[in-house]
Coordinates of C-alpha atoms in Angstrom, one line a residue:
X16 CA -51.8 -61.4 30.8
X17 CA -54.0 -58.7 29.4
X18 CA -57.6 -57.9 30.2
X19 CA -59.1 -57.3 26.7
X20 CA -62.1 -55.6 28.3
X21 CA -59.9 -52.9 30.1
X22 CA -60.9 -50.2 27.6
X23 CA -64.6 -51.3 27.3
X24 CA -67.4 -49.0 28.5
X25 CA -68.7 -49.9 32.0
X26 CA -65.7 -52.3 32.6
X27 CA -65.4 -51.5 36.3
X28 CA -69.2 -51.0 36.9
X29 CA -70.0 -54.4 35.4
X30 CA -66.9 -55.9 37.0
X31 CA -66.2 -58.3 34.1
X32 CA -62.6 -59.1 33.0
X33 CA -61.8 -61.2 29.9
X34 CA -59.4 -63.1 32.2
X35 CA -62.4 -64.2 34.3
X36 CA -63.9 -65.8 31.2
X37 CA -60.8 -67.4 29.6
X38 CA -57.4 -68.3 31.0
X39 CA -54.8 -68.0 28.1
X40 CA -52.0 -70.6 27.8
X41 CA -49.6 -72.0 25.2
X42 CA -49.5 -73.3 22.6
X43 CA -52.1 -71.7 20.4
X44 CA -54.0 -74.1 18.1
X45 CA -52.3 -74.3 14.8
X46 CA -55.3 -74.6 12.5
X47 CA -59.1 -74.3 12.5
X48 CA -59.8 -78.0 12.9
X49 CA -57.6 -78.3 16.0
X50 CA -59.2 -75.1 17.4
X51 CA -62.8 -76.5 16.9
X52 CA -61.8 -79.7 18.6
X53 CA -60.0 -78.0 21.5
X54 CA -62.9 -75.6 22.1
X55 CA -65.5 -78.4 22.1
X56 CA -63.6 -80.6 24.5
X57 CA -62.2 -77.9 26.8
X58 CA -63.6 -77.0 30.2
X59 CA -62.9 -75.4 33.6
X60 CA -60.8 -76.4 36.6
X61 CA -63.4 -75.8 39.3
X62 CA -66.9 -74.2 39.3
X63 CA -67.0 -70.9 37.4
X64 CA -63.3 -71.0 36.8
X65 CA -62.0 -69.4 33.5
X66 CA -62.7 -71.6 30.5
X67 CA -59.7 -73.3 28.9
X68 CA -59.8 -75.2 25.5
X69 CA -58.2 -78.7 25.7
X70 CA -54.7 -79.4 24.2
X71 CA -54.2 -76.0 22.6
X72 CA -55.5 -72.5 23.2
X73 CA -57.9 -70.2 21.3
X74 CA -56.8 -66.7 20.6
X75 CA -58.7 -63.9 22.3
X76 CA -58.8 -61.2 19.6
X77 CA -58.8 -57.5 20.2
X78 CA -61.8 -55.5 19.0
X79 CA -59.8 -54.2 16.1
X80 CA -58.9 -57.8 15.1
X81 CA -62.5 -58.9 15.4
X82 CA -63.6 -56.0 13.1
X83 CA -60.9 -57.1 10.6
X84 CA -62.1 -60.8 10.7
X85 CA -65.8 -59.9 10.3
X86 CA -64.9 -57.5 7.5
X87 CA -63.6 -60.4 5.5
X88 CA -67.2 -61.5 4.9
X89 CA -69.9 -59.8 2.9
X90 CA -72.3 -60.9 5.6
X91 CA -72.4 -63.1 8.6
X92 CA -75.8 -64.7 8.9
X93 CA -76.8 -66.3 12.2
X94 CA -79.8 -68.6 12.2
X95 CA -81.5 -70.3 15.1
X96 CA -83.0 -70.0 18.5
X97 CA -82.5 -68.0 21.7
X98 CA -79.0 -69.3 22.2
X99 CA -78.0 -67.7 18.9
X100 CA -79.6 -64.4 20.1
X101 CA -77.0 -64.6 22.9
X102 CA -74.2 -65.2 20.3
X103 CA -75.1 -62.2 18.3
X104 CA -75.5 -60.2 21.5
X105 CA -72.0 -61.1 22.5
X106 CA -70.6 -60.1 19.1
X107 CA -72.3 -56.8 19.5
X108 CA -70.7 -56.3 22.9
X109 CA -67.3 -56.9 21.3
X110 CA -67.7 -54.7 18.3
X111 CA -69.2 -51.8 20.4
X112 CA -66.7 -52.3 23.2
X113 CA -69.6 -51.9 25.7
X114 CA -70.1 -54.3 28.6
X115 CA -73.1 -52.4 29.9
X116 CA -75.4 -52.0 26.8
X117 CA -73.4 -53.4 23.9
X118 CA -76.0 -56.2 23.1
X119 CA -79.1 -54.0 23.2
X120 CA -80.7 -51.0 21.5
X121 CA -79.8 -48.6 24.3
X122 CA -80.2 -45.6 22.0
X123 CA -84.0 -45.8 22.5
X124 CA -84.1 -46.9 26.2
X125 CA -86.3 -45.5 28.8
X126 CA -84.8 -44.9 32.2
X127 CA -86.4 -48.1 33.5
X128 CA -84.9 -50.1 30.6
X129 CA -81.4 -48.6 31.2
X130 CA -81.7 -50.0 34.7
X131 CA -83.3 -53.3 33.9
X132 CA -81.1 -54.2 30.9
X133 CA -77.6 -53.3 32.2
X134 CA -74.5 -55.5 32.3
X135 CA -75.4 -59.2 32.5
X136 CA -79.1 -58.3 32.6
X137 CA -79.0 -57.2 29.0
X138 CA -79.1 -60.9 28.2
X139 CA -82.3 -61.4 30.2
X140 CA -84.6 -63.2 27.7
X141 CA -87.8 -62.2 29.3
X142 CA -87.2 -58.5 30.0
X143 CA -84.7 -57.4 27.4
X144 CA -84.7 -59.8 24.4
X145 CA -87.0 -57.5 22.4
X146 CA -84.4 -54.8 22.8
X147 CA -81.6 -57.0 21.4
X148 CA -79.6 -55.8 18.4
X149 CA -80.4 -58.1 15.5
X150 CA -78.4 -56.5 12.7
X151 CA -75.4 -54.3 12.4
X152 CA -77.4 -52.0 10.1
X153 CA -79.5 -50.9 13.1
X154 CA -76.4 -49.7 15.0
X155 CA -75.1 -47.9 11.9
X156 CA -78.5 -46.2 11.5
X157 CA -79.1 -45.3 15.1
X158 CA -75.8 -45.1 17.0
X159 CA -72.9 -45.3 14.5
X160 CA -70.4 -43.7 16.9
X161 CA -70.8 -46.7 19.2
X162 CA -69.5 -49.1 16.6
X163 CA -65.7 -49.7 17.0
X164 CA -65.4 -51.1 13.4
X165 CA -64.7 -48.8 10.5
X166 CA -67.9 -47.6 8.8
X167 CA -69.7 -50.0 6.4
X168 CA -67.1 -52.8 6.8
X169 CA -69.1 -55.4 8.7
X170 CA -72.6 -56.8 8.4
X171 CA -73.8 -59.3 11.1
X172 CA -77.5 -60.3 11.2
X173 CA -79.6 -62.8 13.0
X174 CA -82.9 -64.4 11.9
X175 CA -84.8 -66.3 14.5
X176 CA -85.8 -69.6 13.0
X177 CA -86.9 -72.4 15.4
X178 CA -89.6 -74.5 13.7
X179 CA -89.6 -77.2 11.1
X180 CA -91.0 -77.1 8.6
X181 CA -89.7 -73.6 8.4
X182 CA -92.5 -71.1 7.7
X183 CA -92.5 -69.6 4.2
X184 CA -92.1 -66.0 5.5
X185 CA -89.0 -67.0 7.4
X186 CA -87.5 -68.6 4.3
X187 CA -88.3 -65.5 2.3
X188 CA -86.3 -63.5 4.8
X189 CA -83.4 -65.8 4.3
X190 CA -83.6 -65.5 0.5
X191 CA -83.7 -61.8 0.8
X192 CA -80.3 -61.9 2.5
X193 CA -78.6 -63.8 -0.4
X194 CA -77.8 -62.1 -3.7
X195 CA -78.3 -64.2 -6.9
X196 CA -74.8 -63.3 -8.1
X197 CA -71.6 -64.2 -6.4
X198 CA -70.4 -61.3 -4.2
X199 CA -66.8 -60.1 -3.8
X200 CA -66.5 -61.5 -0.3
X201 CA -67.8 -64.8 1.1
X202 CA -70.9 -65.2 3.2
X203 CA -70.6 -67.0 6.6
X204 CA -73.4 -68.9 8.3
X205 CA -73.7 -69.8 12.0
X206 CA -76.5 -72.2 12.9
X207 CA -77.9 -73.1 16.3
X208 CA -80.8 -75.3 17.1
X209 CA -82.1 -78.0 19.5
X210 CA -83.8 -76.9 22.7
X211 CA -86.9 -75.6 21.0
X212 CA -87.7 -79.1 19.7
X213 CA -86.6 -81.0 22.8
X214 CA -83.3 -82.1 21.2
X215 CA -85.0 -84.1 18.5
X216 CA -82.1 -85.0 16.3
X217 CA -84.0 -85.7 13.1
X218 CA -86.0 -82.4 13.4
X219 CA -82.8 -80.5 13.8
X220 CA -81.2 -82.1 10.8
X221 CA -84.3 -81.6 8.7
X222 CA -84.2 -77.9 9.8
X223 CA -80.6 -77.6 8.8
X224 CA -81.1 -79.4 5.5
X225 CA -83.9 -77.1 4.5
X226 CA -81.8 -74.0 5.3
X227 CA -78.9 -75.4 3.3
X228 CA -81.1 -76.4 0.4
X229 CA -82.9 -73.1 0.2
X230 CA -79.7 -71.2 0.3
X231 CA -78.1 -73.2 -2.5
X232 CA -81.2 -73.0 -4.6
X233 CA -81.5 -69.2 -4.3
X234 CA -77.7 -68.6 -4.4
X235 CA -76.1 -71.4 -6.4
X236 CA -72.8 -69.7 -6.2
X237 CA -72.6 -70.9 -2.6
X238 CA -72.0 -74.5 -3.7
X239 CA -70.3 -73.9 -7.1
X240 CA -66.6 -74.6 -7.1
X241 CA -65.8 -74.5 -10.8
X242 CA -63.0 -77.1 -10.1
X243 CA -62.8 -80.1 -12.4
X244 CA -60.6 -83.1 -11.9
X245 CA -57.9 -83.7 -14.5
X246 CA -56.9 -87.1 -13.1
X247 CA -57.0 -89.9 -15.7
X248 CA -59.9 -92.3 -15.1
X249 CA -59.1 -95.2 -17.4
X250 CA -59.3 -97.9 -14.7
X251 CA -62.1 -98.3 -12.1
X252 CA -59.6 -98.0 -9.3
X253 CA -58.3 -94.7 -10.7
X254 CA -61.8 -93.5 -11.3
X255 CA -62.7 -94.1 -7.6
X256 CA -59.6 -92.3 -6.5
X257 CA -60.3 -89.4 -8.8
X258 CA -63.8 -89.0 -7.6
X259 CA -62.7 -89.1 -4.0
X260 CA -60.0 -86.5 -4.7
X261 CA -62.4 -84.3 -6.6
X262 CA -64.9 -84.5 -3.7
X263 CA -62.2 -83.5 -1.3
X264 CA -61.3 -80.5 -3.4
X265 CA -64.9 -79.6 -3.7
X266 CA -65.4 -79.7 0.1
X267 CA -62.3 -77.7 0.6
X268 CA -63.5 -75.0 -1.8
X269 CA -67.0 -74.9 -0.6
X270 CA -65.9 -74.5 3.0
X271 CA -63.6 -71.7 1.9
X272 CA -66.3 -69.7 0.2
X273 CA -69.3 -70.9 2.2
X274 CA -68.0 -71.2 5.8
X275 CA -70.7 -72.8 8.0
X276 CA -70.6 -73.5 11.7
X277 CA -73.2 -75.3 13.9
X278 CA -73.3 -74.6 17.7
X279 CA -75.1 -77.1 19.9
X280 CA -76.8 -76.0 23.2
X281 CA -74.9 -75.4 26.5
X282 CA -75.2 -77.6 29.6
X283 CA -78.3 -77.5 31.7
X284 CA -78.1 -75.6 35.0
X285 CA -79.4 -76.7 38.4
X286 CA -82.6 -74.7 38.0
X287 CA -83.7 -76.6 34.9
X288 CA -87.4 -77.4 35.6
X289 CA -87.9 -81.1 36.5
X290 CA -90.3 -81.7 33.6
X291 CA -87.5 -81.0 31.2
X292 CA -84.8 -83.1 32.8
X293 CA -85.5 -86.1 30.6
X294 CA -85.9 -84.3 27.3
X295 CA -83.4 -81.4 27.9
X296 CA -81.2 -82.6 30.8
X297 CA -77.5 -83.1 30.6
X298 CA -77.6 -86.7 29.4
X299 CA -79.9 -85.7 26.5
X300 CA -77.7 -82.7 25.7
X301 CA -74.5 -84.8 25.6
X302 CA -76.1 -87.4 23.3
X303 CA -77.5 -84.7 21.1
X304 CA -74.2 -82.8 20.8
X305 CA -72.3 -85.9 19.8
X306 CA -74.9 -87.0 17.2
X307 CA -75.3 -83.5 15.7
X308 CA -71.5 -83.1 15.4
X309 CA -71.2 -86.3 13.3
X310 CA -74.2 -85.5 11.1
X311 CA -73.4 -81.8 10.3
X312 CA -69.8 -82.7 9.5
X313 CA -71.1 -85.1 6.8
X314 CA -72.9 -82.0 5.3
X315 CA -69.7 -79.9 5.2
X316 CA -70.7 -77.9 8.3
X317 CA -68.2 -77.4 11.1
X318 CA -69.3 -78.0 14.7
X319 CA -68.5 -76.6 18.1
X320 CA -70.1 -78.2 21.1
X321 CA -70.7 -76.0 24.1
X322 CA -71.7 -78.6 26.7
X323 CA -68.3 -79.2 28.1
X324 CA -67.3 -75.6 28.2
X325 CA -70.4 -74.6 30.2
X326 CA -71.1 -77.5 32.5
X327 CA -69.2 -75.9 35.4
X328 CA -70.2 -72.4 34.7
X329 CA -72.8 -70.3 36.5
X330 CA -75.9 -70.0 34.3
X331 CA -77.4 -66.5 34.4
X332 CA -81.0 -67.9 34.4
X333 CA -80.1 -71.1 36.2
X334 CA -81.2 -73.4 33.4

């Protein structure tokens, strides 16, 4: 087994191995749907043991492969709350091959910040979140040599959006990311929401629906397939079958050009404040994850639940 972090900056100082995080096994998942299911239902054999998907394994890609995957998209847009800030931070660690400062703007750090936001502490929400890297363009502008991907091949950006109704200035920022004409490469969206509204299912769905609607209104190419059914529709039975087949093809095409993924929140830790146990405790999180998964799939959005993969892990902030 190979430690993918072996060549990363500060590998030994931070003492983090990819094998500590994930224990590879066979077989690999054969398609995206089986992978999503395996990752959502996987877990750990013992507290803080390496994570293992259930039934089939995920592939831990090298940084070169990650660059190639991200480069298939014109832009990867991450929308949501503080959990998504950790997601984009983790992506930056991988594409900069830096376990010490990969998630943060270390090019403008003071000596104190270099000490306070090092290794795991770069994900400290209170002390270091304002120093997080929110878009690849900032790395290209300020520290291009730290980026392991070829120049101008990837574009990952996060917009923090937590409230519903979504404020107009936040929606304007989303519109600004979407060109009116269909680009050469697809756009990918990663959504994450829940804790900021106390796991209110309807509020989260309203939030997601508004984002999807605004995106389609501003960039209609996202939902335009150009596929028409040629199946005869002379009888009602045939018509129903034709409509169902056309809808299936439409969903397949839309998911191909407009890939969308929703991540639900991780499990609660032992230091979760007592006043949040009812609204944000593990029972509420489990119910929320299951309900969101069903609802977003109806909207053509794929879903990965993170509760099971995180319930036996040590939480950095304890919550």
